[in-house]
Amino acid sequence: MKLIRVKDYDDMSRKVANIISAQVILKPNSVLGLATGTTPIGAYKQLIDWYHKGDVDFAEVSTYNLDEYRGLTGDDPQSYRYFMNTQFFDHVDIDKANTHVPDGSNPDIEEACSSYDKMVKDAGYVDLQLLGIGRNGHIGFNEPADAFSKGTQCVDLTESTIEANSRLFDDPEDVPRQAYTMGVQTIMNARMIVVAATGEDKAQAVHDMVFGAVTPQCPASILQLHTNCVVVADDAALSLCPGQ
């Protein structure tokens, strides 16, 4: 696991965007695993800027997002499909038919999960997976558990995750309590993983991810076993890490 120390959120965003753009430039038909939330927004803005300058092109890229709220349709402003469209896809030349998000509107849990797993597998898994990390060490919506998850699953969100996501909703009661999420094993099949983290509230999670025991109680800790994982984090997020 490689650690890259950055100055602040903007610096993190540029460095993450650099890694993603290098992947796409070297392999124009890259399969990208993408994340939502506030952490990657700056990186997406930087990639959009470079696209408009002609520095990077997404015409042949395909994408697979980590997760989606169960019960929301893709046109719901709080859905992750809507987030990806408005924050990234609408502003570059990517073919929307090649962008994939779990179908939150599908009430059939088994079918929704198995179909998404098949899509990711048929794509050969992702070349580069972008991750954030939750305050409790979750990646995607894989919450602390007794075992690491395998394929896509429907999860009950923890109160800490619901609280963290409530800032994006007008009413905290509107935050969905369940989500479809790509499993840990699927994430680990990515050929490269990039974890982005900023802020003191992520410090314990980053420490446990990098230096703690590998345990499903901190899902991100399994990334220690990945052969090509890069963590891009600022001083605050690295404040509890020894020697950092």
mmCIF file of C-alpha atoms in Angstrom:
data_model
loop_
_atom_site.group_PDB
_atom_site.id
_atom_site.type_symbol
_atom_site.label_atom_id
_atom_site.label_comp_id
_atom_site.label_asym_id
_atom_site.label_seq_id
_atom_site.Cartn_x
_atom_site.Cartn_y
_atom_site.Cartn_z
ATOM 1 C CA MET A 1 0.000 0.000 0.000
ATOM 2 C CA LYS A 2 1.489 3.315 -1.117
ATOM 3 C CA LEU A 3 0.717 6.529 0.793
ATOM 4 C CA ILE A 4 0.709 9.891 -0.985
ATOM 5 C CA ARG A 5 0.558 12.873 1.381
ATOM 6 C CA VAL A 6 -1.209 15.964 0.038
ATOM 7 C CA LYS A 7 -1.676 19.491 1.366
ATOM 8 C CA ASP A 8 -5.446 19.780 1.272
ATOM 9 C CA TYR A 9 -8.620 18.770 -0.533
ATOM 10 C CA ASP A 10 -7.712 20.592 -3.753
ATOM 11 C CA ASP A 11 -4.279 18.990 -3.836
ATOM 12 C CA MET A 12 -5.841 15.575 -3.219
ATOM 13 C CA SER A 13 -8.319 16.158 -6.032
ATOM 14 C CA ARG A 14 -5.594 17.059 -8.516
ATOM 15 C CA LYS A 15 -3.440 14.059 -7.629
ATOM 16 C CA VAL A 16 -6.365 11.626 -7.830
ATOM 17 C CA ALA A 17 -7.380 13.146 -11.173
ATOM 18 C CA ASN A 18 -3.779 12.771 -12.363
ATOM 19 C CA ILE A 19 -3.844 9.054 -11.598
ATOM 20 C CA ILE A 20 -7.203 8.556 -13.339
ATOM 21 C CA SER A 21 -6.234 10.607 -16.395
ATOM 22 C CA ALA A 22 -2.954 8.707 -16.743
ATOM 23 C CA GLN A 23 -4.907 5.441 -16.708
ATOM 24 C CA VAL A 24 -7.249 6.671 -19.453
ATOM 25 C CA ILE A 25 -4.478 8.171 -21.585
ATOM 26 C CA LEU A 26 -2.447 4.958 -21.453
ATOM 27 C CA LYS A 27 -5.539 2.787 -22.046
ATOM 28 C CA PRO A 28 -8.315 4.763 -23.780
ATOM 29 C CA ASN A 29 -10.847 1.941 -23.318
ATOM 30 C CA SER A 30 -10.232 1.696 -19.587
ATOM 31 C CA VAL A 31 -12.864 0.278 -17.258
ATOM 32 C CA LEU A 32 -13.152 2.638 -14.300
ATOM 33 C CA GLY A 33 -14.778 1.923 -10.953
ATOM 34 C CA LEU A 34 -16.173 5.203 -9.646
ATOM 35 C CA ALA A 35 -17.365 6.543 -6.316
ATOM 36 C CA THR A 36 -19.842 9.175 -5.163
ATOM 37 C CA GLY A 37 -20.048 11.469 -2.155
ATOM 38 C CA THR A 38 -18.232 14.734 -1.550
ATOM 39 C CA THR A 39 -14.715 13.262 -1.648
ATOM 40 C CA PRO A 40 -14.404 12.671 -5.429
ATOM 41 C CA ILE A 41 -16.214 15.811 -6.621
ATOM 42 C CA GLY A 42 -12.999 17.824 -6.880
ATOM 43 C CA ALA A 43 -11.299 15.091 -8.902
ATOM 44 C CA TYR A 44 -14.254 14.927 -11.286
ATOM 45 C CA LYS A 45 -14.140 18.719 -11.734
ATOM 46 C CA GLN A 46 -10.439 18.513 -12.543
ATOM 47 C CA LEU A 47 -11.010 15.735 -15.086
ATOM 48 C CA ILE A 48 -13.784 17.784 -16.712
ATOM 49 C CA ASP A 49 -11.428 20.753 -16.970
ATOM 50 C CA TRP A 50 -8.713 18.633 -18.578
ATOM 51 C CA TYR A 51 -11.258 17.129 -20.976
ATOM 52 C CA HIS A 52 -12.318 20.591 -22.159
ATOM 53 C CA LYS A 53 -8.660 21.486 -22.651
ATOM 54 C CA GLY A 54 -8.186 18.391 -24.799
ATOM 55 C CA ASP A 55 -5.842 16.659 -22.375
ATOM 56 C CA VAL A 56 -7.954 13.551 -21.767
ATOM 57 C CA ASP A 57 -10.761 11.812 -23.648
ATOM 58 C CA PHE A 58 -13.448 9.503 -22.279
ATOM 59 C CA ALA A 59 -15.117 8.367 -25.526
ATOM 60 C CA GLU A 60 -14.009 4.740 -25.127
ATOM 61 C CA VAL A 61 -14.175 4.534 -21.330
ATOM 62 C CA SER A 62 -16.724 2.412 -19.480
ATOM 63 C CA THR A 63 -17.570 2.838 -15.811
ATOM 64 C CA TYR A 64 -19.083 0.858 -12.946
ATOM 65 C CA ASN A 65 -20.167 2.690 -9.835
ATOM 66 C CA LEU A 66 -19.816 1.214 -6.384
ATOM 67 C CA ASP A 67 -23.323 1.647 -5.104
ATOM 68 C CA GLU A 68 -26.817 3.058 -5.254
ATOM 69 C CA TYR A 69 -29.550 3.717 -2.739
ATOM 70 C CA ARG A 70 -32.260 1.057 -2.814
ATOM 71 C CA GLY A 71 -35.643 2.498 -3.696
ATOM 72 C CA LEU A 72 -34.434 5.464 -5.759
ATOM 73 C CA THR A 73 -34.762 5.736 -9.529
ATOM 74 C CA GLY A 74 -31.915 7.119 -11.618
ATOM 75 C CA ASP A 75 -33.707 10.421 -12.202
ATOM 76 C CA ASP A 76 -34.145 11.073 -8.466
ATOM 77 C CA PRO A 77 -31.885 14.025 -7.563
ATOM 78 C CA GLN A 78 -30.635 12.082 -4.516
ATOM 79 C CA SER A 79 -29.695 8.982 -6.497
ATOM 80 C CA TYR A 80 -26.085 8.195 -7.283
ATOM 81 C CA ARG A 81 -26.927 7.826 -10.982
ATOM 82 C CA TYR A 82 -28.150 11.431 -10.935
ATOM 83 C CA PHE A 83 -25.027 12.462 -9.006
ATOM 84 C CA MET A 84 -22.706 10.869 -11.560
ATOM 85 C CA ASN A 85 -24.563 12.422 -14.486
ATOM 86 C CA THR A 86 -24.536 15.932 -13.052
ATOM 87 C CA GLN A 87 -21.080 15.835 -11.477
ATOM 88 C CA PHE A 88 -19.208 14.087 -14.286
ATOM 89 C CA PHE A 89 -20.865 12.213 -17.165
ATOM 90 C CA ASP A 90 -22.885 15.165 -18.533
ATOM 91 C CA HIS A 91 -19.708 17.213 -18.927
ATOM 92 C CA VAL A 92 -17.435 14.836 -20.861
ATOM 93 C CA ASP A 93 -17.757 12.744 -24.025
ATOM 94 C CA ILE A 94 -18.394 9.415 -22.330
ATOM 95 C CA ASP A 95 -21.120 7.229 -23.863
ATOM 96 C CA LYS A 96 -23.850 7.042 -21.206
ATOM 97 C CA ALA A 97 -24.636 3.514 -22.412
ATOM 98 C CA ASN A 98 -21.198 2.545 -21.091
ATOM 99 C CA THR A 99 -21.825 3.963 -17.611
ATOM 100 C CA HIS A 100 -23.288 1.594 -15.048
ATOM 101 C CA VAL A 101 -24.790 2.028 -11.588
ATOM 102 C CA PRO A 102 -26.657 -0.613 -9.561
ATOM 103 C CA ASP A 103 -30.391 -0.419 -10.270
ATOM 104 C CA GLY A 104 -31.786 1.068 -7.095
ATOM 105 C CA SER A 105 -35.313 0.946 -8.500
ATOM 106 C CA ASN A 106 -35.272 -2.850 -8.758
ATOM 107 C CA PRO A 107 -37.140 -4.227 -5.720
ATOM 108 C CA ASP A 108 -35.887 -7.768 -6.423
ATOM 109 C CA ILE A 109 -32.720 -7.845 -4.321
ATOM 110 C CA GLU A 110 -31.367 -11.099 -5.722
ATOM 111 C CA GLU A 111 -31.879 -10.072 -9.335
ATOM 112 C CA ALA A 112 -30.531 -6.555 -8.834
ATOM 113 C CA CYS A 113 -27.344 -7.864 -7.214
ATOM 114 C CA SER A 114 -26.683 -10.817 -9.524
ATOM 115 C CA SER A 115 -27.234 -8.773 -12.678
ATOM 116 C CA TYR A 116 -24.764 -6.114 -11.560
ATOM 117 C CA ASP A 117 -22.193 -8.753 -10.646
ATOM 118 C CA LYS A 118 -22.549 -10.259 -14.106
ATOM 119 C CA MET A 119 -22.023 -6.889 -15.782
ATOM 120 C CA VAL A 120 -18.845 -6.205 -13.826
ATOM 121 C CA LYS A 121 -17.530 -9.720 -14.435
ATOM 122 C CA ASP A 122 -18.338 -9.589 -18.157
ATOM 123 C CA ALA A 123 -16.368 -6.333 -18.343
ATOM 124 C CA GLY A 124 -13.323 -8.166 -16.991
ATOM 125 C CA TYR A 125 -13.511 -6.226 -13.712
ATOM 126 C CA VAL A 126 -12.175 -2.690 -13.445
ATOM 127 C CA ASP A 127 -8.749 -1.373 -14.323
ATOM 128 C CA LEU A 128 -8.859 1.354 -11.669
ATOM 129 C CA GLN A 129 -11.213 1.560 -8.705
ATOM 130 C CA LEU A 130 -11.680 4.921 -6.957
ATOM 131 C CA LEU A 131 -12.717 4.703 -3.308
ATOM 132 C CA GLY A 132 -13.490 7.006 -0.440
ATOM 133 C CA ILE A 133 -13.499 5.690 3.098
ATOM 134 C CA GLY A 134 -16.213 6.073 5.706
ATOM 135 C CA ARG A 135 -15.565 7.124 9.279
ATOM 136 C CA ASN A 136 -16.230 3.530 10.347
ATOM 137 C CA GLY A 137 -13.900 2.130 7.681
ATOM 138 C CA HIS A 138 -16.563 1.243 5.140
ATOM 139 C CA ILE A 139 -15.776 1.138 1.431
ATOM 140 C CA GLY A 140 -18.671 1.477 -0.937
ATOM 141 C CA PHE A 141 -21.515 0.692 1.430
ATOM 142 C CA ASN A 142 -19.745 -2.345 2.843
ATOM 143 C CA GLU A 143 -20.241 -1.661 6.528
ATOM 144 C CA PRO A 144 -18.368 -3.315 9.431
ATOM 145 C CA ALA A 145 -19.498 -6.942 9.601
ATOM 146 C CA ASP A 146 -18.533 -10.427 10.728
ATOM 147 C CA ALA A 147 -17.179 -11.375 7.285
ATOM 148 C CA PHE A 148 -15.961 -9.640 4.144
ATOM 149 C CA SER A 149 -18.631 -9.456 1.466
ATOM 150 C CA LYS A 150 -18.175 -11.058 -1.933
ATOM 151 C CA GLY A 151 -20.522 -9.897 -4.674
ATOM 152 C CA THR A 152 -23.025 -7.078 -4.863
ATOM 153 C CA GLN A 153 -25.341 -7.074 -1.877
ATOM 154 C CA CYS A 154 -28.179 -5.128 -0.292
ATOM 155 C CA VAL A 155 -27.041 -3.608 2.991
ATOM 156 C CA ASP A 156 -28.701 -1.887 5.908
ATOM 157 C CA LEU A 157 -26.838 1.374 6.419
ATOM 158 C CA THR A 158 -25.422 2.111 9.856
ATOM 159 C CA GLU A 159 -26.520 5.181 11.787
ATOM 160 C CA SER A 160 -23.075 6.769 11.344
ATOM 161 C CA THR A 161 -23.309 6.379 7.563
ATOM 162 C CA ILE A 162 -26.874 7.694 7.501
ATOM 163 C CA GLU A 163 -25.759 10.680 9.580
ATOM 164 C CA ALA A 164 -22.786 11.350 7.297
ATOM 165 C CA ASN A 165 -25.013 11.254 4.198
ATOM 166 C CA SER A 166 -27.815 13.311 5.729
ATOM 167 C CA ARG A 167 -26.019 16.550 4.837
ATOM 168 C CA LEU A 168 -26.921 15.834 1.211
ATOM 169 C CA PHE A 169 -30.655 15.645 1.947
ATOM 170 C CA ASP A 170 -33.109 18.416 2.858
ATOM 171 C CA ASP A 171 -34.516 16.231 5.634
ATOM 172 C CA PRO A 172 -32.372 13.593 7.417
ATOM 173 C CA GLU A 173 -35.449 11.361 7.513
ATOM 174 C CA ASP A 174 -35.300 11.193 3.707
ATOM 175 C CA VAL A 175 -31.965 9.335 3.728
ATOM 176 C CA PRO A 176 -32.599 5.771 2.492
ATOM 177 C CA ARG A 177 -31.839 3.048 5.009
ATOM 178 C CA GLN A 178 -30.666 0.469 2.454
ATOM 179 C CA ALA A 179 -28.348 0.429 -0.532
ATOM 180 C CA TYR A 180 -27.015 -1.912 -3.187
ATOM 181 C CA THR A 181 -23.230 -2.040 -3.042
ATOM 182 C CA MET A 182 -20.434 -3.743 -4.920
ATOM 183 C CA GLY A 183 -18.878 -6.378 -2.655
ATOM 184 C CA VAL A 184 -15.402 -6.286 -1.145
ATOM 185 C CA GLN A 185 -14.234 -9.249 -3.215
ATOM 186 C CA THR A 186 -15.328 -7.489 -6.402
ATOM 187 C CA ILE A 187 -13.493 -4.328 -5.344
ATOM 188 C CA MET A 188 -10.363 -6.385 -4.705
ATOM 189 C CA ASN A 189 -10.520 -7.702 -8.273
ATOM 190 C CA ALA A 190 -9.640 -4.216 -9.545
ATOM 191 C CA ARG A 191 -6.175 -4.031 -11.036
ATOM 192 C CA MET A 192 -5.483 -0.752 -9.230
ATOM 193 C CA ILE A 193 -7.244 0.874 -6.284
ATOM 194 C CA VAL A 194 -7.032 4.560 -5.337
ATOM 195 C CA VAL A 195 -8.359 5.624 -1.934
ATOM 196 C CA ALA A 196 -8.942 9.339 -1.333
ATOM 197 C CA ALA A 197 -9.294 10.781 2.166
ATOM 198 C CA THR A 198 -9.156 14.215 3.754
ATOM 199 C CA GLY A 199 -10.021 15.591 7.153
ATOM 200 C CA GLU A 200 -9.482 14.733 10.792
ATOM 201 C CA ASP A 201 -12.764 12.809 10.960
ATOM 202 C CA LYS A 202 -11.221 10.173 8.672
ATOM 203 C CA ALA A 203 -7.984 9.826 10.662
ATOM 204 C CA GLN A 204 -8.959 6.756 12.706
ATOM 205 C CA ALA A 205 -10.385 4.986 9.670
ATOM 206 C CA VAL A 206 -7.249 5.716 7.620
ATOM 207 C CA HIS A 207 -5.017 4.471 10.445
ATOM 208 C CA ASP A 208 -7.017 1.250 10.779
ATOM 209 C CA MET A 209 -7.075 0.766 7.008
ATOM 210 C CA VAL A 210 -3.308 1.065 6.650
ATOM 211 C CA PHE A 211 -1.885 -0.102 9.984
ATOM 212 C CA GLY A 212 -4.660 -1.999 11.749
ATOM 213 C CA ALA A 213 -5.518 -5.671 11.722
ATOM 214 C CA VAL A 214 -7.140 -6.995 8.566
ATOM 215 C CA THR A 215 -10.680 -7.479 9.805
ATOM 216 C CA PRO A 216 -14.199 -7.139 8.386
ATOM 217 C CA GLN A 217 -14.895 -4.836 11.329
ATOM 218 C CA CYS A 218 -12.892 -2.337 9.244
ATOM 219 C CA PRO A 219 -13.739 -3.336 5.672
ATOM 220 C CA ALA A 220 -11.072 -1.032 4.196
ATOM 221 C CA SER A 221 -8.340 -2.940 6.047
ATOM 222 C CA ILE A 222 -8.455 -5.685 3.420
ATOM 223 C CA LEU A 223 -6.858 -3.221 0.998
ATOM 224 C CA GLN A 224 -3.557 -3.996 2.764
ATOM 225 C CA LEU A 225 -3.645 -7.269 0.814
ATOM 226 C CA HIS A 226 -4.075 -5.629 -2.586
ATOM 227 C CA THR A 227 -0.957 -5.575 -4.759
ATOM 228 C CA ASN A 228 -1.560 -2.095 -6.212
ATOM 229 C CA CYS A 229 -3.362 0.196 -3.780
ATOM 230 C CA VAL A 230 -2.589 3.913 -3.448
ATOM 231 C CA VAL A 231 -3.908 6.088 -0.611
ATOM 232 C CA VAL A 232 -4.033 9.832 -1.305
ATOM 233 C CA ALA A 233 -4.609 11.678 1.980
ATOM 234 C CA ASP A 234 -3.951 15.006 3.652
ATOM 235 C CA ASP A 235 -2.139 15.709 6.926
ATOM 236 C CA ALA A 236 -5.332 15.610 8.968
ATOM 237 C CA ALA A 237 -6.399 12.223 7.615
ATOM 238 C CA LEU A 238 -2.893 10.854 8.213
ATOM 239 C CA SER A 239 -2.523 12.407 11.675
ATOM 240 C CA LEU A 240 -2.861 9.103 13.561
ATOM 241 C CA CYS A 241 -0.569 7.122 11.261
ATOM 242 C CA PRO A 242 2.873 6.338 12.719
ATOM 243 C CA GLY A 243 5.717 8.179 11.027
ATOM 244 C CA GLN A 244 3.365 10.354 9.024
#
